[in-house]
PDB file of C-alpha atoms in Angstrom:
ATOM      1  CA  UNK A 362      98.286  96.339  55.746  1.00 60.00           C
ATOM      2  CA  UNK A 363      96.392  95.153  58.677  1.00 65.00           C
ATOM      3  CA  UNK A 364      96.991  97.512  61.922  1.00 62.00           C
ATOM      4  CA  UNK A 365      96.397  95.597  65.227  1.00 67.00           C
ATOM      5  CA  UNK A 366      92.975  97.078  66.543  1.00 64.00           C
ATOM      6  CA  UNK A 367      94.078  99.352  69.221  1.00 54.00           C
ATOM      7  CA  UNK A 368      92.252  98.501  72.851  1.00 63.00           C
ATOM      8  CA  UNK A 369      91.141 101.818  74.749  1.00 61.00           C
ATOM      9  CA  UNK A 370      90.896 100.937  78.614  1.00 72.00           C
ATOM     10  CA  UNK A 371      87.911 101.351  80.203  1.00 82.00           C
ATOM     11  CA  UNK A 372      87.018 104.329  81.802  1.00 86.00           C
ATOM     12  CA  UNK A 373      85.746 102.214  84.900  1.00 87.00           C
ATOM     13  CA  UNK A 374      89.556 100.526  85.359  1.00 88.00           C
ATOM     14  CA  UNK A 375      91.619 104.332  85.291  1.00 90.00           C
ATOM     15  CA  UNK A 376      89.283 105.260  88.198  1.00 90.00           C
ATOM     16  CA  UNK A 377      90.200 101.898  89.966  1.00 91.00           C
ATOM     17  CA  UNK A 378      93.527 102.058  89.440  1.00 90.00           C
ATOM     18  CA  UNK A 379      93.415 105.754  90.444  1.00 91.00           C
ATOM     19  CA  UNK A 380      91.996 104.641  93.779  1.00 92.00           C
ATOM     20  CA  UNK A 381      94.039 101.579  94.177  1.00 90.00           C
ATOM     21  CA  UNK A 382      96.998 103.821  93.769  1.00 90.00           C
ATOM     22  CA  UNK A 383      95.726 105.837  96.643  1.00 91.00           C
ATOM     23  CA  UNK A 384      94.988 103.027  98.971  1.00 89.00           C
ATOM     24  CA  UNK A 385      98.905 101.561  98.517  1.00 88.00           C
ATOM     25  CA  UNK A 386     100.010 105.076  99.025  1.00 86.00           C
ATOM     26  CA  UNK A 387      98.488 105.355 102.596  1.00 85.00           C
ATOM     27  CA  UNK A 388      96.401 108.271 101.364  1.00 89.00           C
ATOM     28  CA  UNK A 389      93.286 106.148 101.553  1.00 89.00           C
ATOM     29  CA  UNK A 390      93.723 104.219 104.910  1.00 87.00           C
ATOM     30  CA  UNK A 391      91.765 101.033 106.557  1.00 86.00           C
ATOM     31  CA  UNK A 392      88.893 102.897 108.246  1.00 86.00           C
ATOM     32  CA  UNK A 393      88.667 105.525 105.736  1.00 89.00           C
ATOM     33  CA  UNK A 394      85.424 106.692 103.963  1.00 91.00           C
ATOM     34  CA  UNK A 395      85.295 107.562 100.408  1.00 91.00           C
ATOM     35  CA  UNK A 396      84.115 111.434  99.783  1.00 90.00           C
ATOM     36  CA  UNK A 397      80.748 111.184  98.383  1.00 88.00           C
ATOM     37  CA  UNK A 398      80.009 109.953  95.125  1.00 87.00           C
ATOM     38  CA  UNK A 399      78.890 113.175  93.456  1.00 89.00           C
ATOM     39  CA  UNK A 400      82.575 115.043  95.357  1.00 92.00           C
ATOM     40  CA  UNK A 401      84.485 111.722  93.647  1.00 90.00           C
ATOM     41  CA  UNK A 402      82.810 111.621  90.232  1.00 90.00           C
ATOM     42  CA  UNK A 403      83.894 115.413  89.882  1.00 90.00           C
ATOM     43  CA  UNK A 404      87.442 114.677  91.435  1.00 90.00           C
ATOM     44  CA  UNK A 405      88.396 112.045  88.818  1.00 88.00           C
ATOM     45  CA  UNK A 406      86.289 114.315  85.812  1.00 90.00           C
ATOM     46  CA  UNK A 407      84.007 111.105  85.011  1.00 90.00           C
ATOM     47  CA  UNK A 408      80.450 110.236  84.999  1.00 90.00           C
ATOM     48  CA  UNK A 409      78.982 108.642  88.589  1.00 90.00           C
ATOM     49  CA  UNK A 410      78.313 105.648  86.674  1.00 90.00           C
ATOM     50  CA  UNK A 411      81.879 104.954  85.500  1.00 90.00           C
ATOM     51  CA  UNK A 412      82.800 105.630  89.402  1.00 91.00           C
ATOM     52  CA  UNK A 413      80.337 103.237  90.651  1.00 90.00           C
ATOM     53  CA  UNK A 414      81.447 100.387  88.659  1.00 92.00           C
ATOM     54  CA  UNK A 415      84.762 101.022  89.486  1.00 92.00           C
ATOM     55  CA  UNK A 416      83.397 100.998  93.152  1.00 91.00           C
ATOM     56  CA  UNK A 417      81.850  97.853  92.812  1.00 91.00           C
ATOM     57  CA  UNK A 418      85.367  96.255  91.841  1.00 91.00           C
ATOM     58  CA  UNK A 419      87.262  97.140  94.337  1.00 91.00           C
ATOM     59  CA  UNK A 420      84.354  95.932  96.806  1.00 91.00           C
ATOM     60  CA  UNK A 421      84.376  92.631  95.220  1.00 90.00           C
ATOM     61  CA  UNK A 422      87.828  92.553  96.021  1.00 89.00           C
ATOM     62  CA  UNK A 423      87.814  93.332  99.202  1.00 88.00           C
ATOM     63  CA  UNK A 424      89.259  96.710  99.133  1.00 90.00           C
ATOM     64  CA  UNK A 425      86.580  98.715  99.657  1.00 90.00           C
ATOM     65  CA  UNK A 426      83.205  98.157 101.942  1.00 91.00           C
ATOM     66  CA  UNK A 427      80.086  99.611 100.915  1.00 81.00           C
ATOM     67  CA  UNK A 428      77.092 100.100 103.626  1.00 74.00           C
ATOM     68  CA  UNK A 429      73.154 100.684 102.336  1.00 68.00           C
ATOM     69  CA  UNK A 430      72.992 104.146 103.026  1.00 67.00           C
ATOM     70  CA  UNK A 431      76.189 104.776 105.286  1.00 76.00           C
ATOM     71  CA  UNK A 432      78.715 105.489 102.192  1.00 87.00           C
ATOM     72  CA  UNK A 433      81.987 103.405 100.852  1.00 90.00           C
ATOM     73  CA  UNK A 434      84.935 102.454 103.226  1.00 89.00           C
ATOM     74  CA  UNK A 435      88.421 100.979 102.612  1.00 90.00           C
ATOM     75  CA  UNK A 436      88.717  97.579 104.453  1.00 87.00           C
ATOM     76  CA  UNK A 437      91.688  96.301 105.975  1.00 84.00           C
ATOM     77  CA  UNK A 438      92.238  93.826 103.484  1.00 83.00           C
ATOM     78  CA  UNK A 439      95.641  94.442 102.743  1.00 80.00           C
ATOM     79  CA  UNK A 440      96.536  94.431 106.177  1.00 77.00           C
ATOM     80  CA  UNK A 441      94.995  91.280 107.838  1.00 76.00           C
ATOM     81  CA  UNK A 442      95.742  89.144 104.986  1.00 74.00           C
ATOM     82  CA  UNK A 443      99.045  88.777 106.615  1.00 73.00           C
ATOM     83  CA  UNK A 444      98.292  89.376 110.288  1.00 74.00           C
ATOM     84  CA  UNK A 445      95.214  87.009 111.053  1.00 76.00           C
ATOM     85  CA  UNK A 446      96.913  83.715 110.593  1.00 78.00           C
ATOM     86  CA  UNK A 447      99.907  84.942 112.320  1.00 78.00           C
ATOM     87  CA  UNK A 448      98.021  86.836 115.123  1.00 75.00           C
ATOM     88  CA  UNK A 449      97.034  83.378 116.362  1.00 77.00           C
ATOM     89  CA  UNK A 450     100.229  81.546 115.562  1.00 80.00           C
ATOM     90  CA  UNK A 451     101.583  83.867 118.447  1.00 76.00           C
ATOM     91  CA  UNK A 452      99.115  83.395 120.974  1.00 74.00           C
ATOM     92  CA  UNK A 453      99.405  79.544 120.808  1.00 79.00           C
ATOM     93  CA  UNK A 454     103.431  79.822 120.569  1.00 81.00           C
ATOM     94  CA  UNK A 455     105.148  81.194 123.046  1.00 75.00           C
ATOM     95  CA  UNK A 456     108.392  80.671 121.031  1.00 77.00           C
ATOM     96  CA  UNK A 457     107.333  83.162 117.810  1.00 81.00           C
ATOM     97  CA  UNK A 458     107.575  85.942 119.873  1.00 81.00           C
ATOM     98  CA  UNK A 459     111.241  86.139 119.604  1.00 83.00           C
ATOM     99  CA  UNK A 460     111.078  85.534 115.707  1.00 87.00           C
ATOM    100  CA  UNK A 461     108.588  88.098 115.561  1.00 85.00           C
ATOM    101  CA  UNK A 462     110.902  90.731 116.875  1.00 86.00           C
ATOM    102  CA  UNK A 463     114.238  89.782 115.186  1.00 90.00           C
ATOM    103  CA  UNK A 464     112.045  90.129 112.131  1.00 91.00           C
ATOM    104  CA  UNK A 465     110.795  93.906 113.381  1.00 90.00           C
ATOM    105  CA  UNK A 466     114.190  94.625 113.939  1.00 94.00           C
ATOM    106  CA  UNK A 467     114.937  94.208 110.179  1.00 95.00           C
ATOM    107  CA  UNK A 468     112.039  95.740 108.768  1.00 94.00           C
ATOM    108  CA  UNK A 469     112.458  99.085 110.836  1.00 94.00           C
ATOM    109  CA  UNK A 470     116.119  99.317 110.596  1.00 97.00           C
ATOM    110  CA  UNK A 471     115.422  98.965 106.902  1.00 97.00           C
ATOM    111  CA  UNK A 472     112.648 101.334 106.545  1.00 97.00           C
ATOM    112  CA  UNK A 473     114.312 103.830 108.852  1.00 97.00           C
ATOM    113  CA  UNK A 474     117.184 104.179 106.690  1.00 98.00           C
ATOM    114  CA  UNK A 475     114.987 104.363 103.511  1.00 98.00           C
ATOM    115  CA  UNK A 476     113.568 107.489 105.048  1.00 98.00           C
ATOM    116  CA  UNK A 477     115.886 109.439 106.146  1.00 98.00           C
ATOM    117  CA  UNK A 478     117.166 109.000 102.139  1.00 97.00           C
ATOM    118  CA  UNK A 479     114.011 109.249 101.139  1.00 97.00           C
ATOM    119  CA  UNK A 480     111.697 111.150 102.905  1.00 97.00           C
ATOM    120  CA  UNK A 481     110.057 114.394 101.463  1.00 97.00           C
ATOM    121  CA  UNK A 482     109.706 118.023 103.115  1.00 97.00           C
ATOM    122  CA  UNK A 483     105.844 116.781 103.944  1.00 96.00           C
ATOM    123  CA  UNK A 484     107.005 113.050 105.390  1.00 97.00           C
ATOM    124  CA  UNK A 485     109.284 115.072 108.091  1.00 97.00           C
ATOM    125  CA  UNK A 486     106.476 117.513 108.688  1.00 97.00           C
ATOM    126  CA  UNK A 487     104.082 114.692 109.798  1.00 96.00           C
ATOM    127  CA  UNK A 488     106.732 112.802 111.321  1.00 96.00           C
ATOM    128  CA  UNK A 489     107.639 116.273 113.589  1.00 96.00           C
ATOM    129  CA  UNK A 490     103.837 115.996 114.283  1.00 96.00           C
ATOM    130  CA  UNK A 491     104.033 112.583 115.027  1.00 95.00           C
ATOM    131  CA  UNK A 492     107.169 113.412 117.413  1.00 95.00           C
ATOM    132  CA  UNK A 493     105.205 116.085 119.532  1.00 94.00           C
ATOM    133  CA  UNK A 494     102.139 114.364 119.923  1.00 93.00           C
ATOM    134  CA  UNK A 495     104.937 111.426 121.326  1.00 90.00           C
ATOM    135  CA  UNK A 496     106.326 113.762 123.610  1.00 91.00           C
ATOM    136  CA  UNK A 497     102.702 115.354 124.841  1.00 91.00           C
ATOM    137  CA  UNK A 498     101.524 111.505 125.527  1.00 87.00           C
ATOM    138  CA  UNK A 499     104.484 111.123 127.433  1.00 83.00           C
ATOM    139  CA  UNK A 500     103.895 114.247 129.875  1.00 84.00           C
ATOM    140  CA  UNK A 501     100.227 112.916 129.907  1.00 81.00           C
ATOM    141  CA  UNK A 502     101.118 109.813 131.530  1.00 72.00           C
ATOM    142  CA  UNK A 503      97.917 107.552 129.689  1.00 77.00           C
ATOM    143  CA  UNK A 504      99.327 104.421 128.786  1.00 77.00           C
ATOM    144  CA  UNK A 505      96.584 103.696 125.899  1.00 78.00           C
ATOM    145  CA  UNK A 506      97.800 107.223 124.394  1.00 83.00           C
ATOM    146  CA  UNK A 507     101.369 106.850 124.525  1.00 82.00           C
ATOM    147  CA  UNK A 508     100.755 103.433 122.585  1.00 82.00           C
ATOM    148  CA  UNK A 509      98.633 105.125 120.295  1.00 85.00           C
ATOM    149  CA  UNK A 510     101.181 108.080 119.659  1.00 89.00           C
ATOM    150  CA  UNK A 511     104.189 105.322 119.614  1.00 89.00           C
ATOM    151  CA  UNK A 512     102.160 103.097 116.458  1.00 89.00           C
ATOM    152  CA  UNK A 513     101.375 106.383 114.552  1.00 92.00           C
ATOM    153  CA  UNK A 514     105.108 107.546 114.387  1.00 94.00           C
ATOM    154  CA  UNK A 515     106.390 103.930 113.850  1.00 94.00           C
ATOM    155  CA  UNK A 516     103.689 103.554 110.992  1.00 93.00           C
ATOM    156  CA  UNK A 517     104.742 107.862 110.020  1.00 95.00           C
ATOM    157  CA  UNK A 518     108.272 106.211 109.546  1.00 97.00           C
ATOM    158  CA  UNK A 519     107.400 103.307 107.762  1.00 95.00           C
ATOM    159  CA  UNK A 520     105.548 105.679 104.812  1.00 95.00           C
ATOM    160  CA  UNK A 521     108.248 108.032 104.783  1.00 96.00           C
ATOM    161  CA  UNK A 522     110.458 104.902 103.110  1.00 96.00           C
ATOM    162  CA  UNK A 523     108.394 105.772 100.042  1.00 95.00           C
ATOM    163  CA  UNK A 524     108.190 101.334  99.504  1.00 95.00           C
ATOM    164  CA  UNK A 525     104.497 100.579  99.986  1.00 92.00           C
ATOM    165  CA  UNK A 526     104.743  96.885 100.750  1.00 91.00           C
ATOM    166  CA  UNK A 527     107.363  98.207 103.328  1.00 93.00           C
ATOM    167  CA  UNK A 528     104.672 100.683 104.633  1.00 91.00           C
ATOM    168  CA  UNK A 529     101.688  98.021 104.833  1.00 89.00           C
ATOM    169  CA  UNK A 530     103.861  95.243 106.064  1.00 90.00           C
ATOM    170  CA  UNK A 531     104.835  97.684 109.058  1.00 90.00           C
ATOM    171  CA  UNK A 532     101.203  98.442 109.430  1.00 87.00           C
ATOM    172  CA  UNK A 533      99.736  95.057 109.932  1.00 86.00           C
ATOM    173  CA  UNK A 534     102.568  94.323 112.528  1.00 85.00           C
ATOM    174  CA  UNK A 535     102.142  97.020 114.244  1.00 83.00           C
ATOM    175  CA  UNK A 536      97.954  96.602 114.628  1.00 80.00           C
ATOM    176  CA  UNK A 537      98.644  92.976 115.468  1.00 78.00           C
ATOM    177  CA  UNK A 538     100.478  94.056 117.976  1.00 74.00           C
ATOM    178  CA  UNK A 539      98.391  96.260 119.636  1.00 69.00           C
ATOM    179  CA  UNK A 540      95.436  93.710 119.876  1.00 65.00           C
ATOM    180  CA  UNK A 541      98.248  90.953 120.973  1.00 58.00           C
ATOM    181  CA  UNK A 542      98.509  91.771 124.296  1.00 41.00           C
ATOM    182  CA  UNK A 543     101.354  90.308 125.869  1.00 44.00           C
ATOM    183  CA  UNK A 544     103.819  91.979 123.430  1.00 48.00           C
ATOM    184  CA  UNK A 545     101.360  95.362 123.918  1.00 54.00           C
ATOM    185  CA  UNK A 546     104.007  98.101 123.830  1.00 59.00           C
ATOM    186  CA  UNK A 547     101.538  99.713 126.882  1.00 56.00           C
ATOM    187  CA  UNK A 548     102.939  97.460 128.860  1.00 62.00           C
ATOM    188  CA  UNK A 549     106.440  99.096 128.459  1.00 64.00           C
ATOM    189  CA  UNK A 550     105.526 102.469 129.144  1.00 60.00           C
ATOM    190  CA  UNK A 551     103.875 101.481 132.722  1.00 60.00           C
ATOM    191  CA  UNK A 552     107.507 102.037 133.982  1.00 62.00           C
ATOM    192  CA  UNK A 553     109.149 104.961 134.381  1.00 67.00           C
ATOM    193  CA  UNK A 554     112.632 104.776 133.106  1.00 79.00           C
ATOM    194  CA  UNK A 555     111.534 102.002 130.825  1.00 82.00           C
ATOM    195  CA  UNK A 556     109.268 105.265 129.382  1.00 82.00           C
ATOM    196  CA  UNK A 557     112.188 107.714 129.538  1.00 86.00           C
ATOM    197  CA  UNK A 558     114.255 105.275 127.720  1.00 90.00           C
ATOM    198  CA  UNK A 559     111.629 104.679 124.985  1.00 88.00           C
ATOM    199  CA  UNK A 560     111.167 108.389 124.429  1.00 89.00           C
ATOM    200  CA  UNK A 561     114.746 108.960 123.447  1.00 94.00           C
ATOM    201  CA  UNK A 562     115.041 106.276 121.505  1.00 95.00           C
ATOM    202  CA  UNK A 563     112.023 107.400 119.713  1.00 95.00           C
ATOM    203  CA  UNK A 564     113.682 110.861 119.363  1.00 96.00           C
ATOM    204  CA  UNK A 565     116.865 109.257 118.219  1.00 97.00           C
ATOM    205  CA  UNK A 566     115.433 108.015 115.384  1.00 97.00           C
ATOM    206  CA  UNK A 567     113.775 110.863 114.276  1.00 97.00           C
ATOM    207  CA  UNK A 568     116.516 113.298 114.695  1.00 97.00           C
ATOM    208  CA  UNK A 569     118.932 110.803 112.061  1.00 98.00           C
ATOM    209  CA  UNK A 570     115.483 110.698 109.999  1.00 98.00           C
ATOM    210  CA  UNK A 571     115.505 114.801 109.661  1.00 97.00           C
ATOM    211  CA  UNK A 572     119.303 114.847 109.530  1.00 97.00           C
ATOM    212  CA  UNK A 573     119.359 112.944 106.748  1.00 97.00           C
ATOM    213  CA  UNK A 574     121.893 110.118 108.636  1.00 98.00           C
ATOM    214  CA  UNK A 575     120.723 106.315 107.005  1.00 98.00           C
ATOM    215  CA  UNK A 576     123.247 104.614 108.909  1.00 98.00           C
ATOM    216  CA  UNK A 577     122.311 106.404 112.372  1.00 98.00           C
ATOM    217  CA  UNK A 578     118.411 105.902 111.495  1.00 98.00           C
ATOM    218  CA  UNK A 579     118.721 101.910 111.411  1.00 98.00           C
ATOM    219  CA  UNK A 580     121.176 101.789 114.008  1.00 98.00           C
ATOM    220  CA  UNK A 581     118.744 103.624 116.139  1.00 97.00           C
ATOM    221  CA  UNK A 582     115.709 101.628 115.055  1.00 97.00           C
ATOM    222  CA  UNK A 583     117.791  98.745 116.025  1.00 97.00           C
ATOM    223  CA  UNK A 584     118.867  99.496 119.354  1.00 96.00           C
ATOM    224  CA  UNK A 585     114.945 100.591 120.093  1.00 94.00           C
ATOM    225  CA  UNK A 586     113.750  96.985 118.670  1.00 92.00           C
ATOM    226  CA  UNK A 587     116.769  95.242 120.769  1.00 93.00           C
ATOM    227  CA  UNK A 588     115.568  96.989 123.829  1.00 91.00           C
ATOM    228  CA  UNK A 589     112.561  96.301 123.506  1.00 87.00           C
ATOM    229  CA  UNK A 590     113.098  92.624 123.035  1.00 86.00           C
ATOM    230  CA  UNK A 591     115.039  92.776 126.285  1.00 87.00           C
ATOM    231  CA  UNK A 592     112.567  94.362 128.175  1.00 85.00           C
ATOM    232  CA  UNK A 593     109.905  92.222 127.728  1.00 78.00           C
ATOM    233  CA  UNK A 594     112.068  89.403 127.941  1.00 79.00           C
ATOM    234  CA  UNK A 595     113.140  90.773 131.567  1.00 79.00           C
ATOM    235  CA  UNK A 596     109.267  91.252 132.425  1.00 75.00           C
ATOM    236  CA  UNK A 597     108.242  87.577 131.308  1.00 75.00           C
ATOM    237  CA  UNK A 598     110.827  86.369 133.513  1.00 81.00           C
ATOM    238  CA  UNK A 599     110.046  88.714 136.490  1.00 77.00           C
ATOM    239  CA  UNK A 600     106.574  87.433 136.049  1.00 74.00           C
ATOM    240  CA  UNK A 601     107.670  83.849 135.635  1.00 82.00           C
ATOM    241  CA  UNK A 602     109.460  84.334 138.740  1.00 88.00           C
ATOM    242  CA  UNK A 603     106.854  85.747 140.995  1.00 81.00           C
ATOM    243  CA  UNK A 604     104.758  83.281 139.962  1.00 83.00           C
ATOM    244  CA  UNK A 605     106.576  80.217 141.281  1.00 87.00           C
ATOM    245  CA  UNK A 606     107.522  82.449 144.555  1.00 87.00           C
ATOM    246  CA  UNK A 607     103.929  82.885 145.495  1.00 85.00           C
ATOM    247  CA  UNK A 608     102.776  79.021 144.150  1.00 84.00           C
ATOM    248  CA  UNK A 609     105.458  78.221 146.849  1.00 84.00           C
ATOM    249  CA  UNK A 610     104.213  80.237 149.473  1.00 79.00           C
ATOM    250  CA  UNK A 611     100.612  79.389 148.985  1.00 80.00           C
ATOM    251  CA  UNK A 612     102.284  75.544 149.039  1.00 80.00           C
ATOM    252  CA  UNK A 613     103.062  76.674 153.013  1.00 78.00           C
ATOM    253  CA  UNK A 614     100.094  78.628 153.737  1.00 77.00           C
ATOM    254  CA  UNK A 615      98.197  75.472 152.828  1.00 75.00           C
ATOM    255  CA  UNK A 616     100.593  73.057 155.334  1.00 67.00           C
ATOM    256  CA  UNK A 617      99.999  74.505 158.009  1.00 64.00           C
TER     257      UNK A 617
END
């Protein structure tokens, strides 16, 4: 009786799987540098040639980037593969902005609900740190710091959902919005009463997640996006009215 041959996986393929999992789980994030080769080989308990082969595989697929004399870095391939074409379209087609916010409402409501059900103690500790940084940024009044703390909080919630697609899609959207000037959340922090409302909304999301209240977490996240959408719409209307008023004033001044 002939038995089928047993095919053992290559050691380098097993290392690839381990590194992929760290990238998918957000343990290794875009821009992170891998530990030195010797340290990583010892951690995995493998030879350096096997480790190099694994890194070469991930580099050829665009997940890692090796720099001569500068180590190996995690790329943003998973995020930009989605956001690159959409970012250009958003800049060119104003009508897509409403669709984007509607999509964010569904996504962030869902991840907040999942986070309230699935967050581990480590997740909660990380979110508490994000909330503390956000509170400190509000007190400091620096718009860029507030915007960055806002993004970090939302991403921590997404990663606490323990769904890798939610987490990476959220990261892609948030990075795209930071680069997209018109929708950059920093614009919202410039108005005092708006900033205070945003602070309260983030706290409501956090408190519902910490209290293990999925319904309340989802509703708080959805209300937050509704508020952002309404505020951006109002700002756009005010800008349009101001532009019309200035144009009329210029025409009158020119006719005198």
